[in-house]
Short mmCIF file of C-alpha atoms in Angstrom, two decimals:
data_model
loop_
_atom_site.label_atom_id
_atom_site.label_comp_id
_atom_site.label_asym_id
_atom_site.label_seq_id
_atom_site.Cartn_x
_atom_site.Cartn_y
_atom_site.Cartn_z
CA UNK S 1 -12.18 -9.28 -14.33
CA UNK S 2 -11.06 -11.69 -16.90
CA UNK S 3 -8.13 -12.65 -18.06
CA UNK S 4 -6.29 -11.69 -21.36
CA UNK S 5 -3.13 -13.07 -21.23
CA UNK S 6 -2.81 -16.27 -23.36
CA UNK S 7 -0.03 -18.94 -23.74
CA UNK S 8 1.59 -20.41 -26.72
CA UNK S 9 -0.93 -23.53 -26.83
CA UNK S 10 -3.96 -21.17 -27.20
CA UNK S 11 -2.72 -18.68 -30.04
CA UNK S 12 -2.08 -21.83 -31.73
CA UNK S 13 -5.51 -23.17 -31.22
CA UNK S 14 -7.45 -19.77 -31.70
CA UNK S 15 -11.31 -19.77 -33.62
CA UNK S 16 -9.04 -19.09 -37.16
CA UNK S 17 -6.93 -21.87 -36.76
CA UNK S 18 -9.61 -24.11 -36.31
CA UNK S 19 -11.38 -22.20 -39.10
CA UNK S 20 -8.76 -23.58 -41.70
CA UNK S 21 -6.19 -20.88 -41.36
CA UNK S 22 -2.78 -21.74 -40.32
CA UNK S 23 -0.40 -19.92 -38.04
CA UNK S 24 1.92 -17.92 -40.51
CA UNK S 25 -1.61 -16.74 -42.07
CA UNK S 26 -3.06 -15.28 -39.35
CA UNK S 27 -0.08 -13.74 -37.99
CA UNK S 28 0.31 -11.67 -41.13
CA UNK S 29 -3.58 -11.25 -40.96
CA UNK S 30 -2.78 -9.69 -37.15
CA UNK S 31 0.11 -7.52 -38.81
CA UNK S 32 -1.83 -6.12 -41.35
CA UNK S 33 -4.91 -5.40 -39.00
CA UNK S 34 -2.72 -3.57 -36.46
CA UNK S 35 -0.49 -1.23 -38.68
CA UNK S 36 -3.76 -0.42 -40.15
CA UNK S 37 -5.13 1.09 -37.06
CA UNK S 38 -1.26 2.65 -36.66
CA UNK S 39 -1.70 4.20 -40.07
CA UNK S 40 -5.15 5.28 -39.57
CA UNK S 41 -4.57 7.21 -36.31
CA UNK S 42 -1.80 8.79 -37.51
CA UNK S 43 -3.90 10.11 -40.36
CA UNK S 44 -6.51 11.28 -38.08
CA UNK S 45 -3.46 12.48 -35.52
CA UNK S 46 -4.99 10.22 -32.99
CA UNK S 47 -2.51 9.58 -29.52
CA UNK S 48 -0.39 6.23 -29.01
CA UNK S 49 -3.04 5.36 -26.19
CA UNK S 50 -5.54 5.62 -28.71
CA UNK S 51 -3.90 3.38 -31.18
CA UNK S 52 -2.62 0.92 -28.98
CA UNK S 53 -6.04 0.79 -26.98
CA UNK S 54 -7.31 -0.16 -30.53
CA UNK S 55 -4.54 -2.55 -31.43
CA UNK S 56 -5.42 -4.45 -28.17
CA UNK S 57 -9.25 -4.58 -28.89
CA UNK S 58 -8.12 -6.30 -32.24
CA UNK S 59 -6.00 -8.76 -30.90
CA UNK S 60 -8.72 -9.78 -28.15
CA UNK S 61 -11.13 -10.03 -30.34
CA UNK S 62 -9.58 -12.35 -32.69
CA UNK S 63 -9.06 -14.77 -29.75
CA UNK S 64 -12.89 -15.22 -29.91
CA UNK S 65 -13.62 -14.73 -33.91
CA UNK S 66 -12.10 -15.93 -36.88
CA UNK S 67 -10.62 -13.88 -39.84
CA UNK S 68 -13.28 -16.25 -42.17
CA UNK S 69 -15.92 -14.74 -40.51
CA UNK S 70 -15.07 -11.04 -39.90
CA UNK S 71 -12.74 -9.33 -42.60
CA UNK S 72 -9.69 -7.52 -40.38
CA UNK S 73 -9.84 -4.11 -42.27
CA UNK S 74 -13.49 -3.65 -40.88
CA UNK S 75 -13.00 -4.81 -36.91
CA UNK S 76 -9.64 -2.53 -37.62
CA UNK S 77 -11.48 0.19 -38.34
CA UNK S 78 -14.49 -0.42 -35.72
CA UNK S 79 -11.70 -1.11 -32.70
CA UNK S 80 -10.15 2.10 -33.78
CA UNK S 81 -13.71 3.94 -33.64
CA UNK S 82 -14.51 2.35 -29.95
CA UNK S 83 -10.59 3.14 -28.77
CA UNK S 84 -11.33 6.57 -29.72
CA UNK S 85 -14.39 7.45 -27.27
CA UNK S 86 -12.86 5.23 -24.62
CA UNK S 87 -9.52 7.76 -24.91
CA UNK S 88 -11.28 10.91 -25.33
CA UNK S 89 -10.58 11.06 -28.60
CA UNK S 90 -13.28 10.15 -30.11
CA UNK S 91 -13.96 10.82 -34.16
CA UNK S 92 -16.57 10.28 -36.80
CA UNK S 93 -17.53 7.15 -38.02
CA UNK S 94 -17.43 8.57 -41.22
CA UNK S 95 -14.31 10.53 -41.14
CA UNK S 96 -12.83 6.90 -40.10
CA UNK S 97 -13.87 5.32 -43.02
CA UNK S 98 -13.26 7.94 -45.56
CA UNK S 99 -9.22 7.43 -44.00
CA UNK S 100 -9.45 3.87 -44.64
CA UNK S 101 -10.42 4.38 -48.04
CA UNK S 102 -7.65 6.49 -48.84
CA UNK S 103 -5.16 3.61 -47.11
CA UNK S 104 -6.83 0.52 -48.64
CA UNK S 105 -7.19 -0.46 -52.46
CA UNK S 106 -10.70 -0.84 -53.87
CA UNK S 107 -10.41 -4.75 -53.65
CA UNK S 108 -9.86 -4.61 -49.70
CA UNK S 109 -11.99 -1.80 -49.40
CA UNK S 110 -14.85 -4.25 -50.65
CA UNK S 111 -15.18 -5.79 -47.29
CA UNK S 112 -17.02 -2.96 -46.42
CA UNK S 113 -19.99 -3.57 -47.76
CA UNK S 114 -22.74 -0.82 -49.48
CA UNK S 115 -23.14 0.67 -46.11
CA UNK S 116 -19.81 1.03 -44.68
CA UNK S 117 -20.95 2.96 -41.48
CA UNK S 118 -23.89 0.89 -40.81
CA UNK S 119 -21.30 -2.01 -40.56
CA UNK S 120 -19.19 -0.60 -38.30
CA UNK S 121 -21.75 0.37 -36.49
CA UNK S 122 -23.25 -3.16 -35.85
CA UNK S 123 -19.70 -4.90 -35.61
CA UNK S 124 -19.11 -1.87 -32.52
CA UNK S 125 -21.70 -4.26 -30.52
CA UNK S 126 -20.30 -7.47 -31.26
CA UNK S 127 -17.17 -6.12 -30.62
CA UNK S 128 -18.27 -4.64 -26.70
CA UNK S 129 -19.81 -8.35 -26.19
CA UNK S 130 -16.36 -10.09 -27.22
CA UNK S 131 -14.32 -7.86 -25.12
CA UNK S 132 -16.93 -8.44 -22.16
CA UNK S 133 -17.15 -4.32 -21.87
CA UNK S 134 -13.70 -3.95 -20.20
CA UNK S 135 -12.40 -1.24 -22.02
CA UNK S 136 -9.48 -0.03 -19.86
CA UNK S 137 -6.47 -0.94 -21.04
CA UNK S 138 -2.77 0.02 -19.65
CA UNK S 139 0.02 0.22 -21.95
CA UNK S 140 3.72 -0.53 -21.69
CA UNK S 141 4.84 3.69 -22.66
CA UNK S 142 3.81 5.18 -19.19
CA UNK S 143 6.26 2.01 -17.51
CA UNK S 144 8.79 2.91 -20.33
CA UNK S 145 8.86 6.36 -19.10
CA UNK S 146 8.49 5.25 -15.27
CA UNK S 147 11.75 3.41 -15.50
CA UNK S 148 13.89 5.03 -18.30
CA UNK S 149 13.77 8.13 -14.84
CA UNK S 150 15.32 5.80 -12.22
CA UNK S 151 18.14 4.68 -14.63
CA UNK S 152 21.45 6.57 -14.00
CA UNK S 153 24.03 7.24 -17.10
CA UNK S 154 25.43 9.12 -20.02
CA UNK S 155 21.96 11.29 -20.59
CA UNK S 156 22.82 11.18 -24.37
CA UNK S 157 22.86 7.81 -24.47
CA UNK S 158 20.60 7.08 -21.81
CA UNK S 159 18.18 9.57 -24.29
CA UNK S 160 18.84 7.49 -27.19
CA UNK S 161 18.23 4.21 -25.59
CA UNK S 162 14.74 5.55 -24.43
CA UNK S 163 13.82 6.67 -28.27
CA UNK S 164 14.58 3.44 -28.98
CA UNK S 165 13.24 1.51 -26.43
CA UNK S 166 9.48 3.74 -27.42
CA UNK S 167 9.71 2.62 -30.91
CA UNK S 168 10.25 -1.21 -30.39
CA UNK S 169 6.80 -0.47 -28.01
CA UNK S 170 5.28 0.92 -31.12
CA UNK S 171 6.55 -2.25 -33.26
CA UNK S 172 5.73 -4.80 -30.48
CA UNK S 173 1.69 -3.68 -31.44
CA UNK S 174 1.94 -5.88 -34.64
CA UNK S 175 2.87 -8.65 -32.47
CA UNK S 176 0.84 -10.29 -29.67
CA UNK S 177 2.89 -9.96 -26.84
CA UNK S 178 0.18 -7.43 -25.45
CA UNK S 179 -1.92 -10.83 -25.03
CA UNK S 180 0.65 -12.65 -23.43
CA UNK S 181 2.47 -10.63 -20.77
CA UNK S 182 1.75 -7.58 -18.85
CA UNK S 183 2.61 -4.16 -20.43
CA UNK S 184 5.06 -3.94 -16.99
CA UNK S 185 7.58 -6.55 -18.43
CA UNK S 186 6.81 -5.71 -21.91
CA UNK S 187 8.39 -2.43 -20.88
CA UNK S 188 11.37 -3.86 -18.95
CA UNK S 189 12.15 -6.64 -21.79
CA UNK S 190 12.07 -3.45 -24.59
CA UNK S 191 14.61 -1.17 -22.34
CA UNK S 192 16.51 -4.31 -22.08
CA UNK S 193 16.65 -4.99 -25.46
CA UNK S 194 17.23 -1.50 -26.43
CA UNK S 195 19.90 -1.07 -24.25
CA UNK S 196 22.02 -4.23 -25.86
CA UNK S 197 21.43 -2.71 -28.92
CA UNK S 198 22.60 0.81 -28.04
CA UNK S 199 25.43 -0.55 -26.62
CA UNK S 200 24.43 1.25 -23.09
CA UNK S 201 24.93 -0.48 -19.75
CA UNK S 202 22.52 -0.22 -17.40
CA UNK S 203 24.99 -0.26 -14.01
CA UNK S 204 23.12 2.17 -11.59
CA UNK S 205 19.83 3.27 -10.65
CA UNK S 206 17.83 5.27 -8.34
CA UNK S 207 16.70 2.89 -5.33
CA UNK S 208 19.25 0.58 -5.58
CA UNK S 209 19.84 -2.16 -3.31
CA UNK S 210 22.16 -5.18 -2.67
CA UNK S 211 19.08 -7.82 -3.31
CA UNK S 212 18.48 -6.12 -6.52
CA UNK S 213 21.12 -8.03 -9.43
CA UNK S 214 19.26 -6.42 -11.77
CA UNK S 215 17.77 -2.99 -12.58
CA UNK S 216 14.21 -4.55 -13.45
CA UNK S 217 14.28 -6.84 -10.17
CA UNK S 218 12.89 -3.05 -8.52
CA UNK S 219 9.63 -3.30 -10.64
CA UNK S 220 9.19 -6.72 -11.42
CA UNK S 221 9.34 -9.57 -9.57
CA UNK S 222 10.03 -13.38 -10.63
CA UNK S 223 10.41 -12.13 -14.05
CA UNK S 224 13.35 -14.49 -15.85
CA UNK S 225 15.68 -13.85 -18.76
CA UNK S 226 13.98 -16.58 -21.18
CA UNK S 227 10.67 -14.11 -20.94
CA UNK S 228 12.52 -11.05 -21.41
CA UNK S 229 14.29 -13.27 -24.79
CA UNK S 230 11.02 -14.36 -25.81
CA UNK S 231 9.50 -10.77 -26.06
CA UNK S 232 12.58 -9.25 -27.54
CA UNK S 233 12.73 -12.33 -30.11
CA UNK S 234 8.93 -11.81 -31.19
CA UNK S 235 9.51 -7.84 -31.74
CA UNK S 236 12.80 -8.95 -33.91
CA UNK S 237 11.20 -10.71 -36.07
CA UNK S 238 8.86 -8.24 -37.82
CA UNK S 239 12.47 -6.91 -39.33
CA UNK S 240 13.32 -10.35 -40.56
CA UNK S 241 11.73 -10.56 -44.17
CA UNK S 242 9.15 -13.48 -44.76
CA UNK S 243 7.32 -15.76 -46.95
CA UNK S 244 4.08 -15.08 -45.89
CA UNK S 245 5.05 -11.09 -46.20
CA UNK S 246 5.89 -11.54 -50.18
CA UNK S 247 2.22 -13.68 -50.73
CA UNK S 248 -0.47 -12.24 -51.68
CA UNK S 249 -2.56 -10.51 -49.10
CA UNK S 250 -5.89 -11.92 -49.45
CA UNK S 251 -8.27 -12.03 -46.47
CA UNK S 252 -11.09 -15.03 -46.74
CA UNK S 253 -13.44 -13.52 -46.36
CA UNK S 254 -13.16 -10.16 -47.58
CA UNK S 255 -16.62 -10.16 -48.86
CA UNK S 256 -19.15 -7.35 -49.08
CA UNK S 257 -21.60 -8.21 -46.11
CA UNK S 258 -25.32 -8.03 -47.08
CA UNK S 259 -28.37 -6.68 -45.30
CA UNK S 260 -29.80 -10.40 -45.31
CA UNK S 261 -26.62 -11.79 -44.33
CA UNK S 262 -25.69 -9.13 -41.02
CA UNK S 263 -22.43 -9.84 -39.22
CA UNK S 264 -23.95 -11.75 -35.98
CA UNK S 265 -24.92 -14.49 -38.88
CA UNK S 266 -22.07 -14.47 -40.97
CA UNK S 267 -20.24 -17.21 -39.01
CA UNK S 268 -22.33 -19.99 -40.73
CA UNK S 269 -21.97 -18.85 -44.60
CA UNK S 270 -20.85 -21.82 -46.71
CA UNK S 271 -18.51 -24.94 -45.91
CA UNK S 272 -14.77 -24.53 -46.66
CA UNK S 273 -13.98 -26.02 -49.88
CA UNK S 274 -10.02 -25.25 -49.70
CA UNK S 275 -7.51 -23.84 -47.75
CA UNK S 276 -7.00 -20.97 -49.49
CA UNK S 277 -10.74 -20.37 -51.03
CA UNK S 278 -12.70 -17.64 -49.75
CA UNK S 279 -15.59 -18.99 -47.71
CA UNK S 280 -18.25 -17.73 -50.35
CA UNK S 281 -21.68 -18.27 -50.21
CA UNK S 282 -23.91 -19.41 -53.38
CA UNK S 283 -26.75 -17.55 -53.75
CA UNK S 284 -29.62 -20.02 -54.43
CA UNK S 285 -32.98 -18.86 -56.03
CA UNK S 286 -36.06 -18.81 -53.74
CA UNK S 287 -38.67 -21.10 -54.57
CA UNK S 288 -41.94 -19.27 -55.94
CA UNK S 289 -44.80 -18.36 -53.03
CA UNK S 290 -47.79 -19.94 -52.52
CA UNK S 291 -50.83 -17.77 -54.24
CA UNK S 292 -52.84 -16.35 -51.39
CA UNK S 293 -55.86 -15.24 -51.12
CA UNK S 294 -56.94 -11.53 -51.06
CA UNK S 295 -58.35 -10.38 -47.81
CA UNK S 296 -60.27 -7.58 -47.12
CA UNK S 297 -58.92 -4.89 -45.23
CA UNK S 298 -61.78 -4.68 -42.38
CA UNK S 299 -63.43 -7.28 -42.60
CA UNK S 300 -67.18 -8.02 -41.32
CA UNK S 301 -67.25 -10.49 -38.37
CA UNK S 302 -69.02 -13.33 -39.24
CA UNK S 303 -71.50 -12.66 -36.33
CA UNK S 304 -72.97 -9.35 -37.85
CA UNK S 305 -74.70 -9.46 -40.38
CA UNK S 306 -76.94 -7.86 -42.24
CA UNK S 307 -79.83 -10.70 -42.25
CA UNK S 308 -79.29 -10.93 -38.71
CA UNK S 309 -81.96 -8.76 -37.50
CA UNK S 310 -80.68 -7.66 -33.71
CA UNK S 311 -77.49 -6.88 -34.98
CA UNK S 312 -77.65 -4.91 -37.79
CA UNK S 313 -74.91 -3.71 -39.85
CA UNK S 314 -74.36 -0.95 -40.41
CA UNK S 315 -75.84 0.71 -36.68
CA UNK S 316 -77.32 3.99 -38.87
CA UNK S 317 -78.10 4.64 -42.48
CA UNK S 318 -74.99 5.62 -43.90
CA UNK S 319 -75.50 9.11 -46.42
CA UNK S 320 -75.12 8.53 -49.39
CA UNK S 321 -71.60 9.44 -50.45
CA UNK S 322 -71.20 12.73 -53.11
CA UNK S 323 -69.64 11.94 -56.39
CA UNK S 324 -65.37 12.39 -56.65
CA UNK S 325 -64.69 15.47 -58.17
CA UNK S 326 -61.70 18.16 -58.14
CA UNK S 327 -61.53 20.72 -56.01
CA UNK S 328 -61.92 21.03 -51.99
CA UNK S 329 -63.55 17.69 -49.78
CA UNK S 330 -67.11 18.04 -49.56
CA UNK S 331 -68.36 19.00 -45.99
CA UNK S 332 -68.81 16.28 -42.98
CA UNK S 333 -72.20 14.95 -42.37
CA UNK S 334 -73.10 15.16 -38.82
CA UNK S 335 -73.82 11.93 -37.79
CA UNK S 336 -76.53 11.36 -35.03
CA UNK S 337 -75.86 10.62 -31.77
CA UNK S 338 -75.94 7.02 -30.41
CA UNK S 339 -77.89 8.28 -27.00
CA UNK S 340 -79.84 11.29 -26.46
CA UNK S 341 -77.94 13.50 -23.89
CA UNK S 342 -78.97 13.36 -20.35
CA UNK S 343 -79.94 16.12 -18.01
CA UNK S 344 -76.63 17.05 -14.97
CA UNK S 345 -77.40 14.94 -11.88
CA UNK S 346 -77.82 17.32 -9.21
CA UNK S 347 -75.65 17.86 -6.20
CA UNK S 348 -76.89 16.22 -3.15
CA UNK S 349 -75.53 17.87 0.41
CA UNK S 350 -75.00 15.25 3.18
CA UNK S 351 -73.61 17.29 6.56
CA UNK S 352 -71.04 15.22 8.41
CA UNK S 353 -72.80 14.77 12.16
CA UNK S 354 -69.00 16.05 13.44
CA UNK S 355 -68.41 18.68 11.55
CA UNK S 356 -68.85 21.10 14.61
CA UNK S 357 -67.82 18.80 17.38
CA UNK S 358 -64.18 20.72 17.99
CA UNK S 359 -64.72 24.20 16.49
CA UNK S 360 -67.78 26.60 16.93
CA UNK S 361 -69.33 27.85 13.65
CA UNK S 362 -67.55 31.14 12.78
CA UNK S 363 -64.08 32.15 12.58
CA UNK S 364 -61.71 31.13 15.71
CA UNK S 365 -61.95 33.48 18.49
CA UNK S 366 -59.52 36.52 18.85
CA UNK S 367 -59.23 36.52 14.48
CA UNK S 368 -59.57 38.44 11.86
CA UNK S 369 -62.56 37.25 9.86
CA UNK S 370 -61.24 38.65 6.96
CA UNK S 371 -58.03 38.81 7.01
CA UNK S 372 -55.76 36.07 7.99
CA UNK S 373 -53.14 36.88 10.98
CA UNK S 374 -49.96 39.04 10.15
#
């Protein structure tokens, strides 16, 4: 089973960043990508599994791509398409695109190409190689719900501290936490944070024992206060205005993929001239073909010939053929045969010398001869 929790040193080093796109970039580029698939399923009233299942598949597979190569809007849209059969929810191709193009303006909508479905389509199979077909993926909401029941309290509060606790969740899916720690302490770090922020005290709980100094040291183990900090600091942040949120959202590439140019390929367009340019290819003319020479479509073998008396070509005179005119095909000549047919080869009886060595001719003795036995 692999492994698809990264640290620090490797989101820092991923195929983007070493494509020419710094860190701020391609954490608004994530953003971007993952409240598209939010938007999107909640157009198509697709399930939170569904959209975080999708989310996940477009964090992973940025780990292995870059942004250069494969515009976000289009792996958005094809990790929403493969979350949706692996959830049993599965929709159109089509009916997913036609959503995107209501949610994205005609200059991101480029990226799709002439044949929007047909990329999607052949981006689905890159994107089942990347993830290394393992499709399941557990989410932090059924933990959220396992633990918000073993916490004791005001059940108004403890209510409201839940609701909040489920939307940070749904926030925390623009950030990569889901590729750094397991959706168990994602939970626990979200309830914790919620809970500071509702003002609600977690003092009891079901199962409580003296060992336990914490409510989260029942479900978790080894699990320390600066990861709990780190989670809850990452999920505050998407409320803290940016730069890179004000700039202008362009996506290098963003470019309509060709049928000569197909997404397995498009890794190696054209050299980086900038930091900010698109990487855009220059289409160069193609020199002229050589002149070649016209070859007949069945041509004789050089063997047979017609001056070559024991082989000659054609086997049979040919009829001559009737004039072209309208009106129905002119009837078949028969042609004759190549061998005159043969008389049947008679059937030649040769009696086995055993054939009556066990049984006496005639029917068994005490049977029927007619009539098999009843």
């Amino acid at each position: 089973m692999p492994n698809w929790y990264y640290d620090k040193k490797d989101l820092r080093n991923t195929p983007s960043a070493r494509d020419g796109v710094d860190y701020e970039t391609e954490r608004r580029y994530r953003r971007e990508g993952a409240r598209f698939i939010m938007e999107a399923g909640a157009s198509m009233s697709l399930g939170h599994n569904t959209v975080a299942t999708g989310v996940v598949y477009f964090h992973r597979f940025y780990m292995f791509h870059s942004f250069r190569t494969f515009p976000r809007f289009v792996t958005a849209s094809c990790c929403l398409f493969l979350a949706g059969k692996v959830e049993e929810t599965p929709k159109k191709c089509k009916d997913i695109i036609k959503t995107a193009r209501g949610l994205l303006s005609d200059e991101k909508f480029q990226s799709f190409g002439d044949d929007p479905k047909e990329e999607v389509m052949t981006l689905e199979r890159i994107l089942l190689q990347t993830i290394k077909f393992d499709l399941q993926v557990e989410h932090p909401y059924s933990f959220l719900v396992k633990y918000a029941k073993c916490l004791k309290g005001d059940s108004a509060k403890l209510q409201k501290m839940v609701q909040m606790a489920w939307n940070f969740v749904n926030d925390s899916l623009s950030t990569t936490v889901s590729i750094q720690w397991e959706p168990e302490i994602i939970a626990v770090a979200l309830i914790y944070l919620a809970s500071k922020l509702s003002k609600f005290t977690v003092v009891d709980w079901v199962g409580k024992k003296p060992e336990h100094l914490k409510w989260w040291d029942m479900f978790v183990q080894d699990v320390t206060m600066e990861i709990l900090e780190e989670i809850c600091h990452q999920v505050l942040d998407l409320y803290q205005p940016s730069q890179a949120e004000s700039a202008p959202s362009k996506s290098p590439p963003q470019l309509p993929p060709s049928k000569a140019s197909p997404p397995m390929k498009r890794a190696n367009i054209s050299p980086i001239t900038s930091k900010n340019s698109p990487n855009i290819a220059v289409k160069t003319p193609l020199p002229p073909m050589p002149p070649t020479e016209v070859v007949e479509a069945n041509p004789i073998p050089k063997h047979i010939t017609t001056e070559n008396p024991h082989y000659p070509y054609p086997p049979y005179p040919m009829p001559p053929m009737p004039p072209q005119a309208h009106g129905p095909p002119p009837p078949y000549v028969t042609m004759p045969p190549v061998m005159p047919p043969q008389p049947p080869a008679g059937w030649t009886h040769y009696s086995h010398p055993n054939a009556n060595k066990y049984y006496p001719p005639g029917p068994p003795p005490g049977r029927n001869p007619y009539y098999p036995p009843q």
